[in-house]
Amino acid sequence: MQATDDFATVLADPEIRAVALATPAGTHAPLATAALRAGKHVLVEKPLAATVEEGKALIAEADARGLTLMCDHTYCYTPAVTRIREMLHAGDLGDVHYIDSVRINLGLVQKDIDVMWDLAPHDLSILDSILPSGVHPVAVSAHGADPIGAGRSCVAYLTLQLNTGAIAHVHVNWLSPVKVRTTMVSGSKRTLVWDDMNPSQRIAVYDRGVDVATPEELATEERRDILVSYRSGDMVAPALAEREALRTMVDEFERAIRTGTPALTDGRSGLRVLEILQAASESLANGGATVALESGEQK
């Protein structure tokens, strides 16, 4: 093993089958394209590229060459997100009602991107990972503020409309004096709260919520009203396996290369996240107007 600062040397080495890119977002597309054309499998740090068009071109290049293109959305490989994905896909939480995510801390204010492009890819990739098949965002609106005059939004709120009528909300912030990493996933059966800052109880599942009876379930004289009842059940904190997310992500990259099947966070997953980010930027520039998302890259 040897170190080099010459990317061309890496690409020319026939013993190197895969490369990982951890460079500024604006360089992802040209570097990944060069690697793919050199016959290398590629793992790209988030975001996949700087624009949707660049992301689509990378996917087409990888597909044409039969190579693995994967985006390093490491949070998707944490034990907590793995458990949330399993519970949602198994129907344990019921139909998704809403998802609320908060990712705030003090700094670091980036020089080349706003807070959405810095922090929101984590939450958007998690959302893409956990949503059951057939459930996906169809539109996004974004609001942001730059109260310190940094020249870019330091606080932002993204609201995503899902095709089922449910809603997902993401709050990202560079200016908070406290660090908060929480996600609430509310379903028709149960609500799950993930607090990544609480190592002793990262996930709590509440059998508490609102039940609504449909008119068909009510007596004739009651059908003018929909009966709302409140459910107050137990809270359970599932045990989570201790496994390093970065290791799991690398194992997934190796599996995808070996089997020729898509990784959990493959290029198309990265493109879906990229599309939301780009649409959110458009919304932000237009005073929070709702921007529709393309339907061609659904799971």
mmCIF file of N, CA and C in Angstrom, residues 33-134:
data_model
loop_
_atom_site.group_PDB
_atom_site.id
_atom_site.type_symbol
_atom_site.label_atom_id
_atom_site.label_comp_id
_atom_site.label_asym_id
_atom_site.label_seq_id
_atom_site.Cartn_x
_atom_site.Cartn_y
_atom_site.Cartn_z
ATOM 1 N N THR A 33 -16.833 10.308 -12.676
ATOM 2 C CA THR A 33 -16.912 9.942 -14.097
ATOM 3 C C THR A 33 -15.591 9.352 -14.576
ATOM 4 N N ALA A 34 -14.497 9.995 -14.202
ATOM 5 C CA ALA A 34 -13.173 9.495 -14.593
ATOM 6 C C ALA A 34 -12.916 8.108 -14.021
ATOM 7 N N ALA A 35 -13.330 7.906 -12.763
ATOM 8 C CA ALA A 35 -13.126 6.602 -12.131
ATOM 9 C C ALA A 35 -13.957 5.523 -12.807
ATOM 10 N N LEU A 36 -15.208 5.833 -13.113
ATOM 11 C CA LEU A 36 -16.067 4.862 -13.783
ATOM 12 C C LEU A 36 -15.525 4.516 -15.168
ATOM 13 N N ARG A 37 -15.054 5.508 -15.888
ATOM 14 C CA ARG A 37 -14.502 5.256 -17.221
ATOM 15 C C ARG A 37 -13.202 4.468 -17.167
ATOM 16 N N ALA A 38 -12.559 4.490 -16.005
ATOM 17 C CA ALA A 38 -11.360 3.681 -15.807
ATOM 18 C C ALA A 38 -11.703 2.280 -15.317
ATOM 19 N N GLY A 39 -13.013 1.984 -15.211
ATOM 20 C CA GLY A 39 -13.441 0.648 -14.807
ATOM 21 C C GLY A 39 -13.484 0.418 -13.314
ATOM 22 N N LYS A 40 -13.541 1.495 -12.517
ATOM 23 C CA LYS A 40 -13.551 1.373 -11.058
ATOM 24 C C LYS A 40 -14.971 1.493 -10.508
ATOM 25 N N HIS A 41 -15.278 0.709 -9.500
ATOM 26 C CA HIS A 41 -16.494 0.921 -8.727
ATOM 27 C C HIS A 41 -16.286 2.178 -7.881
ATOM 28 N N VAL A 42 -17.368 2.921 -7.620
ATOM 29 C CA VAL A 42 -17.208 4.229 -6.989
ATOM 30 C C VAL A 42 -18.134 4.401 -5.788
ATOM 31 N N LEU A 43 -17.544 4.829 -4.680
ATOM 32 C CA LEU A 43 -18.280 5.229 -3.481
ATOM 33 C C LEU A 43 -18.080 6.734 -3.323
ATOM 34 N N VAL A 44 -19.186 7.493 -3.298
ATOM 35 C CA VAL A 44 -19.114 8.954 -3.270
ATOM 36 C C VAL A 44 -19.666 9.484 -1.954
ATOM 37 N N GLU A 45 -18.917 10.377 -1.305
ATOM 38 C CA GLU A 45 -19.412 11.077 -0.131
ATOM 39 C C GLU A 45 -20.625 11.918 -0.518
ATOM 40 N N LYS A 46 -21.525 12.162 0.432
ATOM 41 C CA LYS A 46 -22.721 12.963 0.131
ATOM 42 C C LYS A 46 -22.329 14.418 -0.115
ATOM 43 N N PRO A 47 -23.096 15.125 -0.988
ATOM 44 C CA PRO A 47 -24.129 14.611 -1.884
ATOM 45 C C PRO A 47 -23.516 13.936 -3.105
ATOM 46 N N LEU A 48 -24.335 13.177 -3.825
ATOM 47 C CA LEU A 48 -23.843 12.421 -4.973
ATOM 48 C C LEU A 48 -23.135 13.325 -5.975
ATOM 49 N N ALA A 49 -23.684 14.495 -6.242
ATOM 50 C CA ALA A 49 -23.101 15.446 -7.188
ATOM 51 C C ALA A 49 -23.617 16.830 -6.833
ATOM 52 N N ALA A 50 -23.241 17.818 -7.629
ATOM 53 C CA ALA A 50 -23.653 19.193 -7.353
ATOM 54 C C ALA A 50 -25.006 19.524 -7.962
ATOM 55 N N THR A 51 -25.432 18.763 -8.985
ATOM 56 C CA THR A 51 -26.719 19.011 -9.639
ATOM 57 C C THR A 51 -27.384 17.688 -9.987
ATOM 58 N N VAL A 52 -28.677 17.746 -10.225
ATOM 59 C CA VAL A 52 -29.426 16.555 -10.623
ATOM 60 C C VAL A 52 -28.923 16.016 -11.948
ATOM 61 N N GLU A 53 -28.625 16.891 -12.883
ATOM 62 C CA GLU A 53 -28.150 16.442 -14.192
ATOM 63 C C GLU A 53 -26.835 15.694 -14.071
ATOM 64 N N GLU A 54 -25.939 16.174 -13.232
ATOM 65 C CA GLU A 54 -24.679 15.463 -13.004
ATOM 66 C C GLU A 54 -24.934 14.095 -12.376
ATOM 67 N N GLY A 55 -25.875 14.039 -11.442
ATOM 68 C CA GLY A 55 -26.203 12.757 -10.807
ATOM 69 C C GLY A 55 -26.754 11.761 -11.801
ATOM 70 N N LYS A 56 -27.633 12.208 -12.680
ATOM 71 C CA LYS A 56 -28.187 11.321 -13.704
ATOM 72 C C LYS A 56 -27.097 10.809 -14.636
ATOM 73 N N ALA A 57 -26.152 11.682 -14.993
ATOM 74 C CA ALA A 57 -25.067 11.281 -15.886
ATOM 75 C C ALA A 57 -24.179 10.224 -15.227
ATOM 76 N N LEU A 58 -23.938 10.356 -13.936
ATOM 77 C CA LEU A 58 -23.131 9.362 -13.215
ATOM 78 C C LEU A 58 -23.829 8.003 -13.206
ATOM 79 N N ILE A 59 -25.120 8.000 -12.949
ATOM 80 C CA ILE A 59 -25.873 6.741 -12.932
ATOM 81 C C ILE A 59 -25.838 6.079 -14.300
ATOM 82 N N ALA A 60 -26.025 6.864 -15.353
ATOM 83 C CA ALA A 60 -25.991 6.314 -16.714
ATOM 84 C C ALA A 60 -24.627 5.732 -17.028
ATOM 85 N N GLU A 61 -23.571 6.412 -16.580
ATOM 86 C CA GLU A 61 -22.204 5.925 -16.825
ATOM 87 C C GLU A 61 -21.969 4.601 -16.116
ATOM 88 N N ALA A 62 -22.390 4.519 -14.846
ATOM 89 C CA ALA A 62 -22.202 3.285 -14.080
ATOM 90 C C ALA A 62 -23.014 2.140 -14.676
ATOM 91 N N ASP A 63 -24.263 2.414 -15.062
ATOM 92 C CA ASP A 63 -25.111 1.382 -15.654
ATOM 93 C C ASP A 63 -24.520 0.864 -16.959
ATOM 94 N N ALA A 64 -24.018 1.766 -17.784
ATOM 95 C CA ALA A 64 -23.474 1.366 -19.081
ATOM 96 C C ALA A 64 -22.257 0.472 -18.933
ATOM 97 N N ARG A 65 -21.541 0.628 -17.827
ATOM 98 C CA ARG A 65 -20.303 -0.124 -17.635
ATOM 99 C C ARG A 65 -20.465 -1.285 -16.653
ATOM 100 N N GLY A 66 -21.677 -1.446 -16.119
ATOM 101 C CA GLY A 66 -21.908 -2.541 -15.189
ATOM 102 C C GLY A 66 -21.141 -2.392 -13.889
ATOM 103 N N LEU A 67 -20.972 -1.155 -13.433
ATOM 104 C CA LEU A 67 -20.190 -0.881 -12.226
ATOM 105 C C LEU A 67 -21.092 -0.405 -11.091
ATOM 106 N N THR A 68 -20.624 -0.568 -9.875
ATOM 107 C CA THR A 68 -21.361 -0.129 -8.695
ATOM 108 C C THR A 68 -21.089 1.340 -8.432
ATOM 109 N N LEU A 69 -22.161 2.122 -8.307
ATOM 110 C CA LEU A 69 -22.089 3.519 -7.887
ATOM 111 C C LEU A 69 -22.889 3.629 -6.602
ATOM 112 N N MET A 70 -22.245 4.057 -5.543
ATOM 113 C CA MET A 70 -22.897 4.096 -4.233
ATOM 114 C C MET A 70 -22.620 5.426 -3.562
ATOM 115 N N CYS A 71 -23.592 5.925 -2.818
ATOM 116 C CA CYS A 71 -23.450 7.168 -2.075
ATOM 117 C C CYS A 71 -23.275 6.848 -0.588
ATOM 118 N N ASP A 72 -22.314 7.505 0.031
ATOM 119 C CA ASP A 72 -22.005 7.241 1.437
ATOM 120 C C ASP A 72 -22.957 8.020 2.346
ATOM 121 N N HIS A 73 -24.170 7.502 2.485
ATOM 122 C CA HIS A 73 -25.116 8.042 3.459
ATOM 123 C C HIS A 73 -25.007 7.179 4.711
ATOM 124 N N THR A 74 -23.981 7.476 5.520
ATOM 125 C CA THR A 74 -23.610 6.575 6.617
ATOM 126 C C THR A 74 -24.724 6.387 7.636
ATOM 127 N N TYR A 75 -25.527 7.423 7.892
ATOM 128 C CA TYR A 75 -26.576 7.299 8.902
ATOM 129 C C TYR A 75 -27.564 6.180 8.572
ATOM 130 N N CYS A 76 -27.716 5.877 7.290
ATOM 131 C CA CYS A 76 -28.651 4.822 6.898
ATOM 132 C C CYS A 76 -28.213 3.448 7.377
ATOM 133 N N TYR A 77 -26.962 3.344 7.821
ATOM 134 C CA TYR A 77 -26.416 2.052 8.243
ATOM 135 C C TYR A 77 -26.259 1.953 9.755
ATOM 136 N N THR A 78 -26.789 2.937 10.490
ATOM 137 C CA THR A 78 -26.751 2.844 11.943
ATOM 138 C C THR A 78 -27.776 1.823 12.422
ATOM 139 N N PRO A 79 -27.529 1.186 13.568
ATOM 140 C CA PRO A 79 -28.513 0.238 14.106
ATOM 141 C C PRO A 79 -29.886 0.857 14.308
ATOM 142 N N ALA A 80 -29.936 2.139 14.683
ATOM 143 C CA ALA A 80 -31.228 2.790 14.923
ATOM 144 C C ALA A 80 -32.031 2.904 13.628
ATOM 145 N N VAL A 81 -31.398 3.387 12.563
ATOM 146 C CA VAL A 81 -32.113 3.548 11.297
ATOM 147 C C VAL A 81 -32.488 2.184 10.727
ATOM 148 N N THR A 82 -31.619 1.204 10.892
ATOM 149 C CA THR A 82 -31.937 -0.154 10.441
ATOM 150 C C THR A 82 -33.203 -0.663 11.125
ATOM 151 N N ARG A 83 -33.320 -0.427 12.439
ATOM 152 C CA ARG A 83 -34.507 -0.874 13.169
ATOM 153 C C ARG A 83 -35.750 -0.097 12.731
ATOM 154 N N ILE A 84 -35.625 1.210 12.526
ATOM 155 C CA ILE A 84 -36.767 2.001 12.073
ATOM 156 C C ILE A 84 -37.246 1.506 10.716
ATOM 157 N N ARG A 85 -36.302 1.252 9.803
ATOM 158 C CA ARG A 85 -36.652 0.758 8.472
ATOM 159 C C ARG A 85 -37.370 -0.582 8.564
ATOM 160 N N GLU A 86 -36.871 -1.482 9.397
ATOM 161 C CA GLU A 86 -37.495 -2.797 9.559
ATOM 162 C C GLU A 86 -38.921 -2.660 10.101
ATOM 163 N N MET A 87 -39.117 -1.789 11.072
ATOM 164 C CA MET A 87 -40.438 -1.643 11.685
ATOM 165 C C MET A 87 -41.444 -1.022 10.707
ATOM 166 N N LEU A 88 -40.993 -0.019 9.954
ATOM 167 C CA LEU A 88 -41.894 0.596 8.980
ATOM 168 C C LEU A 88 -42.257 -0.366 7.860
ATOM 169 N N HIS A 89 -41.260 -1.090 7.357
ATOM 170 C CA HIS A 89 -41.508 -2.005 6.248
ATOM 171 C C HIS A 89 -42.359 -3.195 6.692
ATOM 172 N N ALA A 90 -42.262 -3.575 7.969
ATOM 173 C CA ALA A 90 -43.068 -4.682 8.484
ATOM 174 C C ALA A 90 -44.471 -4.240 8.879
ATOM 175 N N GLY A 91 -44.723 -2.940 8.863
ATOM 176 C CA GLY A 91 -46.038 -2.437 9.242
ATOM 177 C C GLY A 91 -46.242 -2.293 10.736
ATOM 178 N N ASP A 92 -45.150 -2.394 11.526
ATOM 179 C CA ASP A 92 -45.290 -2.342 12.983
ATOM 180 C C ASP A 92 -45.795 -0.989 13.477
ATOM 181 N N LEU A 93 -45.492 0.070 12.736
ATOM 182 C CA LEU A 93 -45.947 1.400 13.134
ATOM 183 C C LEU A 93 -47.246 1.788 12.437
ATOM 184 N N GLY A 94 -47.663 0.980 11.470
ATOM 185 C CA GLY A 94 -48.847 1.301 10.686
ATOM 186 C C GLY A 94 -48.507 2.217 9.526
ATOM 187 N N ASP A 95 -49.512 2.869 8.971
ATOM 188 C CA ASP A 95 -49.309 3.815 7.877
ATOM 189 C C ASP A 95 -48.651 5.088 8.413
ATOM 190 N N VAL A 96 -47.724 5.628 7.653
ATOM 191 C CA VAL A 96 -47.029 6.839 8.080
ATOM 192 C C VAL A 96 -47.989 8.025 8.099
ATOM 193 N N HIS A 97 -48.048 8.708 9.255
ATOM 194 C CA HIS A 97 -48.835 9.934 9.380
ATOM 195 C C HIS A 97 -47.963 11.169 9.186
ATOM 196 N N TYR A 98 -46.821 11.191 9.883
ATOM 197 C CA TYR A 98 -45.884 12.303 9.726
ATOM 198 C C TYR A 98 -44.506 11.871 10.213
ATOM 199 N N ILE A 99 -43.491 12.578 9.721
ATOM 200 C CA ILE A 99 -42.118 12.376 10.171
ATOM 201 C C ILE A 99 -41.545 13.752 10.470
ATOM 202 N N ASP A 100 -40.944 13.900 11.629
ATOM 203 C CA ASP A 100 -40.387 15.183 12.035
ATOM 204 C C ASP A 100 -38.941 14.974 12.485
ATOM 205 N N SER A 101 -38.026 15.709 11.851
ATOM 206 C CA SER A 101 -36.603 15.512 12.124
ATOM 207 C C SER A 101 -35.947 16.835 12.481
ATOM 208 N N VAL A 102 -35.095 16.805 13.508
ATOM 209 C CA VAL A 102 -34.370 17.997 13.957
ATOM 210 C C VAL A 102 -32.881 17.668 14.006
ATOM 211 N N ARG A 103 -32.079 18.457 13.304
ATOM 212 C CA ARG A 103 -30.618 18.273 13.287
ATOM 213 C C ARG A 103 -29.994 19.661 13.452
ATOM 214 N N ILE A 104 -29.727 20.021 14.683
ATOM 215 C CA ILE A 104 -29.236 21.369 14.972
ATOM 216 C C ILE A 104 -28.012 21.318 15.880
ATOM 217 N N ASN A 105 -27.135 22.300 15.723
ATOM 218 C CA ASN A 105 -25.938 22.404 16.539
ATOM 219 C C ASN A 105 -25.295 23.770 16.303
ATOM 220 N N LEU A 106 -24.225 24.064 17.021
ATOM 221 C CA LEU A 106 -23.503 25.320 16.862
ATOM 222 C C LEU A 106 -22.343 25.104 15.904
ATOM 223 N N GLY A 107 -22.478 25.627 14.649
ATOM 224 C CA GLY A 107 -21.434 25.483 13.626
ATOM 225 C C GLY A 107 -21.486 24.127 12.964
ATOM 226 N N LEU A 108 -20.592 23.870 12.070
ATOM 227 C CA LEU A 108 -19.657 24.805 11.471
ATOM 228 C C LEU A 108 -20.284 25.466 10.249
ATOM 229 N N VAL A 109 -20.229 26.807 10.186
ATOM 230 C CA VAL A 109 -20.767 27.515 9.039
ATOM 231 C C VAL A 109 -19.856 27.276 7.842
ATOM 232 N N GLN A 110 -20.408 26.694 6.785
ATOM 233 C CA GLN A 110 -19.616 26.348 5.614
ATOM 234 C C GLN A 110 -19.439 27.558 4.692
ATOM 235 N N LYS A 111 -18.356 27.549 3.930
ATOM 236 C CA LYS A 111 -18.052 28.674 3.048
ATOM 237 C C LYS A 111 -18.711 28.551 1.673
ATOM 238 N N ASP A 112 -19.004 27.306 1.257
ATOM 239 C CA ASP A 112 -19.458 27.115 -0.124
ATOM 240 C C ASP A 112 -20.890 26.609 -0.250
ATOM 241 N N ILE A 113 -21.506 26.158 0.831
ATOM 242 C CA ILE A 113 -22.876 25.633 0.775
ATOM 243 C C ILE A 113 -23.665 26.146 1.971
ATOM 244 N N ASP A 114 -25.008 26.127 1.832
ATOM 245 C CA ASP A 114 -25.839 26.563 2.948
ATOM 246 C C ASP A 114 -26.122 25.392 3.878
ATOM 247 N N VAL A 115 -26.881 25.660 4.942
ATOM 248 C CA VAL A 115 -27.121 24.642 5.960
ATOM 249 C C VAL A 115 -27.930 23.471 5.415
ATOM 250 N N MET A 116 -28.787 23.717 4.421
ATOM 251 C CA MET A 116 -29.569 22.618 3.833
ATOM 252 C C MET A 116 -28.650 21.604 3.170
ATOM 253 N N TRP A 117 -27.726 22.092 2.353
ATOM 254 C CA TRP A 117 -26.834 21.186 1.624
ATOM 255 C C TRP A 117 -25.812 20.534 2.546
ATOM 256 N N ASP A 118 -25.557 21.162 3.701
ATOM 257 C CA ASP A 118 -24.596 20.603 4.649
ATOM 258 C C ASP A 118 -25.219 19.522 5.528
ATOM 259 N N LEU A 119 -26.375 19.810 6.124
ATOM 260 C CA LEU A 119 -26.956 18.903 7.125
ATOM 261 C C LEU A 119 -28.144 18.079 6.630
ATOM 262 N N ALA A 120 -28.993 18.668 5.778
ATOM 263 C CA ALA A 120 -30.214 17.971 5.375
ATOM 264 C C ALA A 120 -29.985 16.675 4.605
ATOM 265 N N PRO A 121 -28.863 16.495 3.865
ATOM 266 C CA PRO A 121 -28.681 15.195 3.197
ATOM 267 C C PRO A 121 -28.767 14.002 4.143
ATOM 268 N N HIS A 122 -28.342 14.193 5.398
ATOM 269 C CA HIS A 122 -28.454 13.096 6.369
ATOM 270 C C HIS A 122 -29.918 12.706 6.574
ATOM 271 N N ASP A 123 -30.753 13.688 6.840
ATOM 272 C CA ASP A 123 -32.160 13.415 7.137
ATOM 273 C C ASP A 123 -32.916 12.944 5.898
ATOM 274 N N LEU A 124 -32.589 13.522 4.744
ATOM 275 C CA LEU A 124 -33.274 13.131 3.511
ATOM 276 C C LEU A 124 -32.887 11.714 3.098
ATOM 277 N N SER A 125 -31.632 11.337 3.321
ATOM 278 C CA SER A 125 -31.218 9.964 2.988
ATOM 279 C C SER A 125 -31.860 8.965 3.943
ATOM 280 N N ILE A 126 -31.993 9.342 5.207
ATOM 281 C CA ILE A 126 -32.685 8.484 6.172
ATOM 282 C C ILE A 126 -34.140 8.309 5.756
ATOM 283 N N LEU A 127 -34.785 9.414 5.387
ATOM 284 C CA LEU A 127 -36.175 9.345 4.935
ATOM 285 C C LEU A 127 -36.307 8.411 3.737
ATOM 286 N N ASP A 128 -35.405 8.560 2.770
ATOM 287 C CA ASP A 128 -35.447 7.707 1.588
ATOM 288 C C ASP A 128 -35.247 6.242 1.956
ATOM 289 N N SER A 129 -34.425 6.013 2.969
ATOM 290 C CA SER A 129 -34.110 4.644 3.377
ATOM 291 C C SER A 129 -35.248 3.964 4.117
ATOM 292 N N ILE A 130 -35.971 4.715 4.961
ATOM 293 C CA ILE A 130 -36.953 4.072 5.845
ATOM 294 C C ILE A 130 -38.353 3.995 5.253
ATOM 295 N N LEU A 131 -38.688 4.869 4.292
ATOM 296 C CA LEU A 131 -40.062 4.860 3.788
ATOM 297 C C LEU A 131 -40.382 3.537 3.090
ATOM 298 N N PRO A 132 -41.543 2.973 3.358
ATOM 299 C CA PRO A 132 -41.924 1.713 2.716
ATOM 300 C C PRO A 132 -42.076 1.892 1.204
ATOM 301 N N SER A 133 -42.011 0.792 0.494
ATOM 302 C CA SER A 133 -42.197 0.821 -0.957
ATOM 303 C C SER A 133 -43.554 1.430 -1.293
ATOM 304 N N GLY A 134 -43.575 2.305 -2.284
ATOM 305 C CA GLY A 134 -44.816 2.954 -2.682
ATOM 306 C C GLY A 134 -45.085 4.261 -1.991
#
